[in-house]
Short mmCIF file of C-alpha atoms and ligand atoms in Angstrom, two decimals:
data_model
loop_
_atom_site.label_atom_id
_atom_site.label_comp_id
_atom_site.label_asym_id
_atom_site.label_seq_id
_atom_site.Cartn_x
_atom_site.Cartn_y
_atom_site.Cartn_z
CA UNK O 1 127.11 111.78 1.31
CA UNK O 2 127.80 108.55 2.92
CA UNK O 3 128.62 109.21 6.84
CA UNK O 4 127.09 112.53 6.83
CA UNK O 5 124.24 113.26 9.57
CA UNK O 6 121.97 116.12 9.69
CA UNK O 7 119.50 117.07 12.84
CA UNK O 8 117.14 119.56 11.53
CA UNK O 9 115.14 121.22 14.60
CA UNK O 10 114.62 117.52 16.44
CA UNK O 11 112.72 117.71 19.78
CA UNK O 12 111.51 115.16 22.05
CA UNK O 13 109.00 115.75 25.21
CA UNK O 14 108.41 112.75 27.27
CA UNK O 15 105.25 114.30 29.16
CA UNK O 16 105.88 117.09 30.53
CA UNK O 17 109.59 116.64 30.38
CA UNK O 18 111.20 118.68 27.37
CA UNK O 19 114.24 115.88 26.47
CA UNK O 20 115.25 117.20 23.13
CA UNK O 21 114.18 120.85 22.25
CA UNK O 22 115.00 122.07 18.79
CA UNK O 23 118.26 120.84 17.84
CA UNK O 24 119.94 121.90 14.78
CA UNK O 25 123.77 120.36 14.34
CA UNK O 26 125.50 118.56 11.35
CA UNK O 27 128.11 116.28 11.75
CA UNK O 28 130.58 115.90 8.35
CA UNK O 29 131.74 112.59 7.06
CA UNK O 30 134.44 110.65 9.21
CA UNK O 31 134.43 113.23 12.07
CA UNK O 32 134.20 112.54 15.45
CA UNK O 33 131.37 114.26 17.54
CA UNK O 34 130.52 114.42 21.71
CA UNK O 35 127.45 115.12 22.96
CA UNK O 36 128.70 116.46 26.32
CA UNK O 37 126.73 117.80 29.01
CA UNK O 38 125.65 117.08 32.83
CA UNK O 39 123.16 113.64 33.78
CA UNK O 40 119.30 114.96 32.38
CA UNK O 41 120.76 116.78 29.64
CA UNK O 42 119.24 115.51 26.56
CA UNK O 43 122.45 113.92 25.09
CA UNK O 44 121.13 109.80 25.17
CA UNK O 45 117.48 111.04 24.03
CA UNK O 46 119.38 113.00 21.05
CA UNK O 47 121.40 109.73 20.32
CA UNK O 48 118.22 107.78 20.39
CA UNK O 49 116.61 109.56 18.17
CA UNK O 50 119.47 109.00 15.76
CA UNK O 51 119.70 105.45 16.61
CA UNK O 52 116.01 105.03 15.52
CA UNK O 53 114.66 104.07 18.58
CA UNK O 54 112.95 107.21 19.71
CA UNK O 55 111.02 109.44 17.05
CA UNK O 56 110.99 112.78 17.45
CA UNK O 57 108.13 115.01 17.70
CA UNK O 58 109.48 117.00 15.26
CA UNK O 59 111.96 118.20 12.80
CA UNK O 60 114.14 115.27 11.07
CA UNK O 61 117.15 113.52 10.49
CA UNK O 62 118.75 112.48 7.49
CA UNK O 63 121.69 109.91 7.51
CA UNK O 64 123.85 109.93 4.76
CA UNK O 65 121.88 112.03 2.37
CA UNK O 66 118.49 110.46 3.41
CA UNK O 67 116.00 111.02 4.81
CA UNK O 68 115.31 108.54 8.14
CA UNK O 69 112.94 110.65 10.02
CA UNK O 70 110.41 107.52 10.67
CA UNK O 71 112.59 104.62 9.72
CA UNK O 72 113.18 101.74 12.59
CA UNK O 73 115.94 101.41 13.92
CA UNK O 74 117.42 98.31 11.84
CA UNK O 75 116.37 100.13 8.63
CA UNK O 76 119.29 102.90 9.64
CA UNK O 77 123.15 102.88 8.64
CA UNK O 78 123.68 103.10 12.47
CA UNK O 79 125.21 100.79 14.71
CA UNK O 80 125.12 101.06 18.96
CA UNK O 81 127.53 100.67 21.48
CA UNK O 82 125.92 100.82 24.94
CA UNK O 83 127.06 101.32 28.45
CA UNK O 84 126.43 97.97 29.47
CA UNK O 85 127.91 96.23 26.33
CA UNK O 86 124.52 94.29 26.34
CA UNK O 87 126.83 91.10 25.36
CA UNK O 88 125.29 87.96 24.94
CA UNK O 89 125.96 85.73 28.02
CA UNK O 90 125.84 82.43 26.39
CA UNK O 91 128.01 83.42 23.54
CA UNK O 92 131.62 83.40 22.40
CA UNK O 93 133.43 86.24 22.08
CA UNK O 94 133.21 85.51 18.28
CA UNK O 95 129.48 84.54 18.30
CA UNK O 96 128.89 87.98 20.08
CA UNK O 97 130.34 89.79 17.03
CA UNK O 98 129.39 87.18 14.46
CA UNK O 99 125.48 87.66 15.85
CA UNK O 100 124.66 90.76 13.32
CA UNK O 101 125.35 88.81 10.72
CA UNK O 102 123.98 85.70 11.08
CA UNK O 103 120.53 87.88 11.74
CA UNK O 104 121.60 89.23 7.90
CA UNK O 105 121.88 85.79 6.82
CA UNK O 106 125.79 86.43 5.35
CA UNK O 107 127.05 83.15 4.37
CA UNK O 108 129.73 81.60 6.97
CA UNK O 109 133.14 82.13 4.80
CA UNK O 110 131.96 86.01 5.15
CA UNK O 111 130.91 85.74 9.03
CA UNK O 112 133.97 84.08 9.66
CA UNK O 113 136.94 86.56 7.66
CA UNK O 114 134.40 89.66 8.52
CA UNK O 115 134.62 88.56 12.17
CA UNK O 116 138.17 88.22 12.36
CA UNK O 117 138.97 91.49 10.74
CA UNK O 118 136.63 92.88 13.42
CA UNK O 119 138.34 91.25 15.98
CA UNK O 120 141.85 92.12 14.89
CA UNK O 121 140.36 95.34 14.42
CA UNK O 122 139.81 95.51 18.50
CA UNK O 123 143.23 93.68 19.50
CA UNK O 124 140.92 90.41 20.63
CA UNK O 125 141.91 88.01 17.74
CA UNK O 126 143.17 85.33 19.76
CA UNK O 127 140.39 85.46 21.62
CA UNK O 128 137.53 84.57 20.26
CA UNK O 129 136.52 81.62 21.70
CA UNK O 130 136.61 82.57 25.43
CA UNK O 131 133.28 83.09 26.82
CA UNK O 132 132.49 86.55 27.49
CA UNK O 133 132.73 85.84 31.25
CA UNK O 134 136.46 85.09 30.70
CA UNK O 135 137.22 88.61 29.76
CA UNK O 136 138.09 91.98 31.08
CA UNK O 137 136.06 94.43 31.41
CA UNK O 138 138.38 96.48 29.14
CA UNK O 139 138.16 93.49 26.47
CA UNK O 140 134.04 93.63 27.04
CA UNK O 141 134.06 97.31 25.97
CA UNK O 142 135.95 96.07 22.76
CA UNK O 143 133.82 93.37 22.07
CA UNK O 144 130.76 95.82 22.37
CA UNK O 145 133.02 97.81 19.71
CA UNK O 146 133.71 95.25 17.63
CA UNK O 147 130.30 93.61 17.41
CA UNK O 148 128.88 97.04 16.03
CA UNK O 149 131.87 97.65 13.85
CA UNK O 150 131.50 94.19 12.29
CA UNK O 151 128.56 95.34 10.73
CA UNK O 152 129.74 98.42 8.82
CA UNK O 153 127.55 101.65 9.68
CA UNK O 154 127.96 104.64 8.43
CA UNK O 155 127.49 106.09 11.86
CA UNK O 156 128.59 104.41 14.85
CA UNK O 157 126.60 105.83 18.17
CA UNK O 158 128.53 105.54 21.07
CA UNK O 159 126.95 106.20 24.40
CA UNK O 160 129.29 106.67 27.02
CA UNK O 161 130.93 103.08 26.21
CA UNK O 162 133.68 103.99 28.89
CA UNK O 163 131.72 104.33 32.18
CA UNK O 164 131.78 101.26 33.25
CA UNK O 165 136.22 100.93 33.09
CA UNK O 166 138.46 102.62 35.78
CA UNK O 167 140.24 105.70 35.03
CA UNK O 168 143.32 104.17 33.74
CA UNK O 169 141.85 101.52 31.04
CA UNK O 170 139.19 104.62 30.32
CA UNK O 171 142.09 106.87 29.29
CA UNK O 172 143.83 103.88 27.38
CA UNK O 173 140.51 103.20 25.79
CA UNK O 174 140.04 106.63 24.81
CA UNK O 175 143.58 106.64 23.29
CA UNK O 176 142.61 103.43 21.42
CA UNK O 177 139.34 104.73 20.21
CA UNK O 178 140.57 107.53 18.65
CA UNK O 179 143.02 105.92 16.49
CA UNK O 180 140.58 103.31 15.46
CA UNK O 181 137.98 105.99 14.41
CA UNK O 182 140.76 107.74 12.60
CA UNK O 183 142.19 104.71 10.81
CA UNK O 184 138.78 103.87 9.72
CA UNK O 185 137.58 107.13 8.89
CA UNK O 186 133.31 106.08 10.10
CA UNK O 187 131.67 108.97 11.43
CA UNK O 188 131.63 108.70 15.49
CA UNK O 189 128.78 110.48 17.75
CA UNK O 190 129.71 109.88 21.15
CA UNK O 191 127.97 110.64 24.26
CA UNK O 192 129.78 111.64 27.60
CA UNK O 193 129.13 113.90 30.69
CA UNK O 194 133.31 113.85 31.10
CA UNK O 195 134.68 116.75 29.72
CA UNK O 196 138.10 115.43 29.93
CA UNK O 197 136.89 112.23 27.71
CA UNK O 198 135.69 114.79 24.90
CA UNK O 199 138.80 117.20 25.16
CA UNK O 200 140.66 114.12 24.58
CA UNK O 201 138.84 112.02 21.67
CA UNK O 202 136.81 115.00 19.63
CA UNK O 203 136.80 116.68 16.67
CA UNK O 204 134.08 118.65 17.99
CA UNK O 205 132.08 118.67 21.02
CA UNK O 206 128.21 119.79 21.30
CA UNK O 207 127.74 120.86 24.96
CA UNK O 208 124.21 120.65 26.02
CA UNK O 209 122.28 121.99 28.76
CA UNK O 210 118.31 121.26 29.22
CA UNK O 211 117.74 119.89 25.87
CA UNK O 212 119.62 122.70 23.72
CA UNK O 213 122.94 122.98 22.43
CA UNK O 214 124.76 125.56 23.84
CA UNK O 215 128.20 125.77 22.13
CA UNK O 216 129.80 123.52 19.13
CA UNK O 217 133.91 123.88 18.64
CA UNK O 218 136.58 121.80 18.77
CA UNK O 219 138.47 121.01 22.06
CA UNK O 220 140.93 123.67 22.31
CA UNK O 221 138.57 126.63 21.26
CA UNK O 222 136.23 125.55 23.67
CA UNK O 223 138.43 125.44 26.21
CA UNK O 224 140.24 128.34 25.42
CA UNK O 225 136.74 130.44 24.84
CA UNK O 226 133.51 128.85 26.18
CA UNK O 227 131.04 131.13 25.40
CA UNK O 228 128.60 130.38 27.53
CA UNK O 229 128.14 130.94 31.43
CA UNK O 230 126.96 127.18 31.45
CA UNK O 231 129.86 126.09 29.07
CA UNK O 232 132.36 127.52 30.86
CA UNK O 233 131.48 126.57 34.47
CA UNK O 234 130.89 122.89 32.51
CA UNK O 235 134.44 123.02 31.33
CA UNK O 236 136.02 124.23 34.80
CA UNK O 237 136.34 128.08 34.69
CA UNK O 238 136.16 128.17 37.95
CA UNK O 239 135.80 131.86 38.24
CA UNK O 240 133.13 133.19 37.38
CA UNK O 241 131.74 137.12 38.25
CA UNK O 242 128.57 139.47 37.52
CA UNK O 243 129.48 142.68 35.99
CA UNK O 244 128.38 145.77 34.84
CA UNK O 245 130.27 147.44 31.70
CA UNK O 246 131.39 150.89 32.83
CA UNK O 247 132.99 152.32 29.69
CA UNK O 248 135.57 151.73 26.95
CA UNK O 249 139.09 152.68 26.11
CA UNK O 250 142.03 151.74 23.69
CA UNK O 251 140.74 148.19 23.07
CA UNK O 252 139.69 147.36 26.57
CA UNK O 253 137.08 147.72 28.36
CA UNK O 254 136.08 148.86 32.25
CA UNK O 255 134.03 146.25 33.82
CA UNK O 256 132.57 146.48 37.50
CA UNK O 257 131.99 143.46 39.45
CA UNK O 258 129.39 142.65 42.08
CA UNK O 259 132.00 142.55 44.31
CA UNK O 260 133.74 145.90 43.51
CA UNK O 261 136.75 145.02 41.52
CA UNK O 262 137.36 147.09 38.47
CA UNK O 263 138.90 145.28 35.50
CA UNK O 264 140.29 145.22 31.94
CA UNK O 265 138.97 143.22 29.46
CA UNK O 266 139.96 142.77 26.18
CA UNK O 267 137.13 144.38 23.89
CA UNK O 268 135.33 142.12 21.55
CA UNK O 269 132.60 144.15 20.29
CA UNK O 270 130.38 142.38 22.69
CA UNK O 271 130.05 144.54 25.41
CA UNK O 272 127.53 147.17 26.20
CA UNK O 273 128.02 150.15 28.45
CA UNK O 274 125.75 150.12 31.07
CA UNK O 275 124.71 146.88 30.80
CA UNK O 276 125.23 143.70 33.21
CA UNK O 277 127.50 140.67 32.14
CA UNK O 278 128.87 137.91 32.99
CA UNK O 279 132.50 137.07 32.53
CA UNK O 280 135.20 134.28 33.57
CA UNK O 281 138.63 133.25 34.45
CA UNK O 282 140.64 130.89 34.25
CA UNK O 283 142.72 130.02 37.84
CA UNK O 284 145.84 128.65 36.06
CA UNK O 285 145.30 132.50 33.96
CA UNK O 286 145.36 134.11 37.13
CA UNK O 287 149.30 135.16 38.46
CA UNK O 288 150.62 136.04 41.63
CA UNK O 289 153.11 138.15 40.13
CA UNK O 290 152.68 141.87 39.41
CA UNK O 291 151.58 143.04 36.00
CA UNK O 292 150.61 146.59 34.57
CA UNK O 293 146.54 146.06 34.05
CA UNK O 294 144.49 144.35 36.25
CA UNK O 295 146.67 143.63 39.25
CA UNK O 296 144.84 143.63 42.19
CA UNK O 297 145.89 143.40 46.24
CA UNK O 298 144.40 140.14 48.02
CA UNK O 299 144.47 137.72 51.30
CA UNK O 300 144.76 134.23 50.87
CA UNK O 301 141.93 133.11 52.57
CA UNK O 302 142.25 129.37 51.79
CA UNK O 303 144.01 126.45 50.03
CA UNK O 304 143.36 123.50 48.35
CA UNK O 305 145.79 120.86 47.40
CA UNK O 306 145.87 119.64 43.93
CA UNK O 307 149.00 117.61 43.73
CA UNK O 308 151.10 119.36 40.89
CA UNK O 309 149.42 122.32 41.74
CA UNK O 310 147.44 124.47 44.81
CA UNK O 311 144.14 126.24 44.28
CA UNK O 312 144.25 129.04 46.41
CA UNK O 313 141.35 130.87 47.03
CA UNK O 314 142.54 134.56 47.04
CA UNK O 315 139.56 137.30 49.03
CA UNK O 316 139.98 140.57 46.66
CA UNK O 317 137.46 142.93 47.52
CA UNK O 318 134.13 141.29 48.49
CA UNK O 319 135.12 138.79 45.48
CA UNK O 320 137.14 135.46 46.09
CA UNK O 321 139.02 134.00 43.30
CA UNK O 322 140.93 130.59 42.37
CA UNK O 323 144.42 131.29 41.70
CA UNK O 324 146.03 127.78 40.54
CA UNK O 325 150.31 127.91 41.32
CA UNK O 326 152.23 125.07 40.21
CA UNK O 327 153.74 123.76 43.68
CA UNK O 328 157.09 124.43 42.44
CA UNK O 329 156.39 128.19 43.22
CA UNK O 330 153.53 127.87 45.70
CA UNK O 331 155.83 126.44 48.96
CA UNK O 332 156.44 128.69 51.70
CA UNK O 333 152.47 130.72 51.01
CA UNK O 334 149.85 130.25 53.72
CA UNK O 335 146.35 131.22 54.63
CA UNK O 336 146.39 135.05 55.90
CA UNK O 337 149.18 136.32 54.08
CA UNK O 338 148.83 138.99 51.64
CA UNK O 339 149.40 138.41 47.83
CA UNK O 340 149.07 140.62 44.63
CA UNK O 341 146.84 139.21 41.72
CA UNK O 342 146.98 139.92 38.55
CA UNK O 343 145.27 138.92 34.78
CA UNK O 344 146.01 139.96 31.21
CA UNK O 345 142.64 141.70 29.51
CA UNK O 346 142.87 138.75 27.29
CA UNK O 347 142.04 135.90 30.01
CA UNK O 348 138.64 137.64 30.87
CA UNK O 349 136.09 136.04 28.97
CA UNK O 350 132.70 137.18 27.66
CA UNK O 351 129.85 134.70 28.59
CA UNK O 352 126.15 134.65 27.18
CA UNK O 353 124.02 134.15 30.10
CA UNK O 354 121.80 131.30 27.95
CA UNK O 355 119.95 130.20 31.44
CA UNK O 356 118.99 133.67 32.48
CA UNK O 357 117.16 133.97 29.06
CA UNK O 358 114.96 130.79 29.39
P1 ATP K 1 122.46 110.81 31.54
O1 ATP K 1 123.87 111.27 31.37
O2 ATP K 1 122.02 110.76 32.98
O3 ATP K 1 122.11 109.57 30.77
P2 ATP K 1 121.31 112.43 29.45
O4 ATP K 1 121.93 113.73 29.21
O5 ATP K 1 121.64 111.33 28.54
O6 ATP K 1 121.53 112.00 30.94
P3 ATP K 1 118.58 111.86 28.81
O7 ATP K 1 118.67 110.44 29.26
O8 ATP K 1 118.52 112.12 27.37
O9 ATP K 1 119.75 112.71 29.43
O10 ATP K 1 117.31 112.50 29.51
C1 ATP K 1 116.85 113.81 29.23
C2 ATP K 1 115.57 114.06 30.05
O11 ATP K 1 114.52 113.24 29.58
C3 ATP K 1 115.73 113.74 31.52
O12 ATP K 1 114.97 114.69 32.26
C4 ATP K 1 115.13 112.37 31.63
O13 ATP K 1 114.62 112.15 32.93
C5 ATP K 1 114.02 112.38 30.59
N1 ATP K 1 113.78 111.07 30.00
C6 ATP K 1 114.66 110.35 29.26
N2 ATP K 1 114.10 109.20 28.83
C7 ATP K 1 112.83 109.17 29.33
C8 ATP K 1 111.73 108.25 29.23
N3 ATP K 1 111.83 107.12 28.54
N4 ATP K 1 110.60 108.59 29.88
C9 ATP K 1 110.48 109.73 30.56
N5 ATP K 1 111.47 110.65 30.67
C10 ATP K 1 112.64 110.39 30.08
#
C-alpha cells in the first residue's frame, strides 16, 4: 500500500563497525515514526538505507508494497530533509523548491502552481523570491521542507531537520510539523537523539541502542513503561537499582536491592524468584509523604534546583534516590534533614537488561 515501509532484518557494517544490525520494524501508511537514540546509534545509517543511499548488507526494504532493496536513491518514493537544509546558495527561495522538478522536466504552469502550493504549504508564500540568505533560519528549515514536499513522496525522511534552530523555534517547528504531517496524511520517519522532540511529534518512536531496536510504542506508553534498562535511563528514569527477587505475595512481589532496601512491586508475571533484576523509578513517582507499602526512612543528602521543581537526592540505605517535589511543597527542606519516602508497587518498573545480554 502506498506509504507503507517495511525493514525486513536490514544490517549495515562499515568495517568493523556494526551500524545497522538486524532490524525488523514496519511503519503503516500516514504515521509518523522517530528513530530515537544517543549520537553512534544507528538511526541516520537506518534512514540511509531507506533513503537509497546506503545498501544494506542484508535483509530488504520494500516501500509501498515494493520491493527497493537495490534501487538508487532517485528510483525511490522518498524524499530527504537534512540537517543542513543543503539549500542552494544561488537560488530563490522558489528556485530551491522548484529545483526537483525542473530535474523531472514538469512543464512551468505545473512548477509554478506545484511550487506555490508547496510554499503555502510551509507559511513562505510571499516569499519566494528572497534569496535564501535573506531568511531565517526557521524559514530555511521550511524551505528544506517544502522543497522535498514539492515533490510528493510517499515517505518523507527527516533527519533531525530541527538541530540547527534554538529551543523556542524547535518547539514551534515541532508544533508546525506535526500538523502538516497530519493534514497531509504522508508517512514521516524522523530521526532525533531528543527524546522530548519524539514525545512531542510521534506516533511511535523506535529507540535504538548499538544498531538494534530496543523498544517500539507510542509516546505515553513508553514513557509510562520503558522496558528496557537502556530505554528507560534514555527517557529519564532517573532511578534505576539492581535487585534480586526474594519471593511473591498477593500480587506483589519482594525485591532486594544492592543497596538493601526491600520493596513492593507490582507483579507482572515477569519476575523470577531468586533471580537478579533490574528495575526503575520515576522521581516525580517518588512521595515524601507516608504511604502503607514501600515507605521507607531517608536523609536528604543533596538538592538540585529545577525551577518548578527540586530533585532531591534522598540516601535510603546504601541506595540514593531522586525524589522530584514541585517547589510549591519543597520550601523550608534542606540537606541533612530526615524525610520519609515512599512509592506505590505500581511505579516500580521491570527492565530487560538488553546490554548485559550482548
Ligand atoms: P548521530 O546522532 O551522531 O548522527 P546516529 O545514531 O545517526 O548518530 P550513525 O550515523 O548511523 O548513528 O552511525 C552509526 C555507527 O556507524 C557509528 O559508529 C558511526 O561512527 C558509524 N558510521 C556511520 N557512517 C559511517 C561511514 N560512512 N563510515 C564508517 N563508519 C560510519
Amino acid at each position: 500500500m502506498k506509504g507503507e515501509l517495511q525493514i525486513r532484518g536490514v544490517t549495515k557494517s562499515y568495517g568493523q563497525v556494526r551500524a545497522v544490525l538486524d532490524v525488523s520494524l514496519d511503519v503503516r501508511p500516514g504515521e509518523f515514526v522517530t528513530l530515537l537514540g544517543p549520537s553512534g546509534c544507528g538511526k541516520t545509517t537506518l534512514l540511509r538505507l531507506v533513503a537509497g543511499f546506503e545498501q544494506p548488507d542484508a535483509g530488504t526494504i520494500t516501500i509501498s508494497g515494493h520491493d527497493a532493496t537495490g534501487l538508487p536513491a532517485h528510483k525511490r518514493p522518498v524524499n530527504t530533509v537534512f540537517q543542513q537544509y543543503a539549500l542552494f546558495p544561488h537560488r530563490t527561495v522558489f528556485g530551491n523548491v522548484a529545483f526537483g522538478l525542473e530535474i523531472k522536466k514538469r512543464d512551468e504552469h505545473e512548477i509554478e502552481s506545484r511550487v506555490a502550493s508547496a510554499l503555502e504549504l510551509v507559511q513562505m508564500k510571499d516569499l519566494g523570491g528572497r534569496s535564501v540568505h535573506e531568511i531565517s533560519g526557521g524559514q530555511k528549515q521550511r524551505v528544506a521542507l517544502a522543497r522535498a514536499l514539492v515533490l510528493e513522496p510517499d515517505v518523507l525522511l527527516l533527519d533531525e531537520p530541527m538541530a540547527a534552530l534554538d529551543l523556542k523555534l524547535r518547539q514551534q517547528m515541532q508544533l508546525e510539523l506535526k500538523n502538516l504531517q497530519e493534514r497531509l496524511r504522508i508517512t514521516f520517519v524522523f530521526v532525533t537523539h531528543d527524546q522530548d522532540e519524539a514525545l512531542v511529534m510521534s506516533d511511535r518512536i523506535v529507540v535504538m541502542n548499538a544498531g538494534r531496536i530496543e523498544q517500539v510504542d507510542g509516546p505515553e506508553e513508553l514513557y509510562e513503561k520503558p522496558r528496557t534498562r537502556f530505554a528507560a535511563e534514555f527517557l529519564g528514569v532517573a532511578n534505576l537499582l539492581q535487585a534480586t527477587v526474594q519471593g511473591r505475595q498477593d500480587g506483589v512481589v519482594v525485591l532486594r536491592t544492592k543497596g538493601g532496601l526491600d520493596l513492593l512491586a507490582r507483579d507482572d508475571g515477569g519476575y523470577r524468584d531468586g533471580t537478579a533484576v533490574w528495575v526503575g523509578l520515576r522521581p516525580e513517582k517518588i512521595s515524601l509523604v507516608d504511604r502503607e507499602a514501600n515507605a521507607f526512612k531517608g536523609i536528604i543528602d543533596d538538592e538540585v534546583f529545577l525551577g518548578d521543581w527540586t530533585d532531591w537526592r534522598v540516601r535510603v540505605g546504601d541506595e540514593v534516590l531522586s525524589v522530584g517535589e514541585g517547589n510549591v511543597l519543597a520550601r523550608g527542606r534542606r540537606r541533612g534533614d530526615a524525610v520519609q519516602v515512599s512509592f506505590s508497587p505500581d511505579e516500580v518498573l521491570r527492565l530487560d537488561d538488553t546490554e548485559a545480554r550482548r
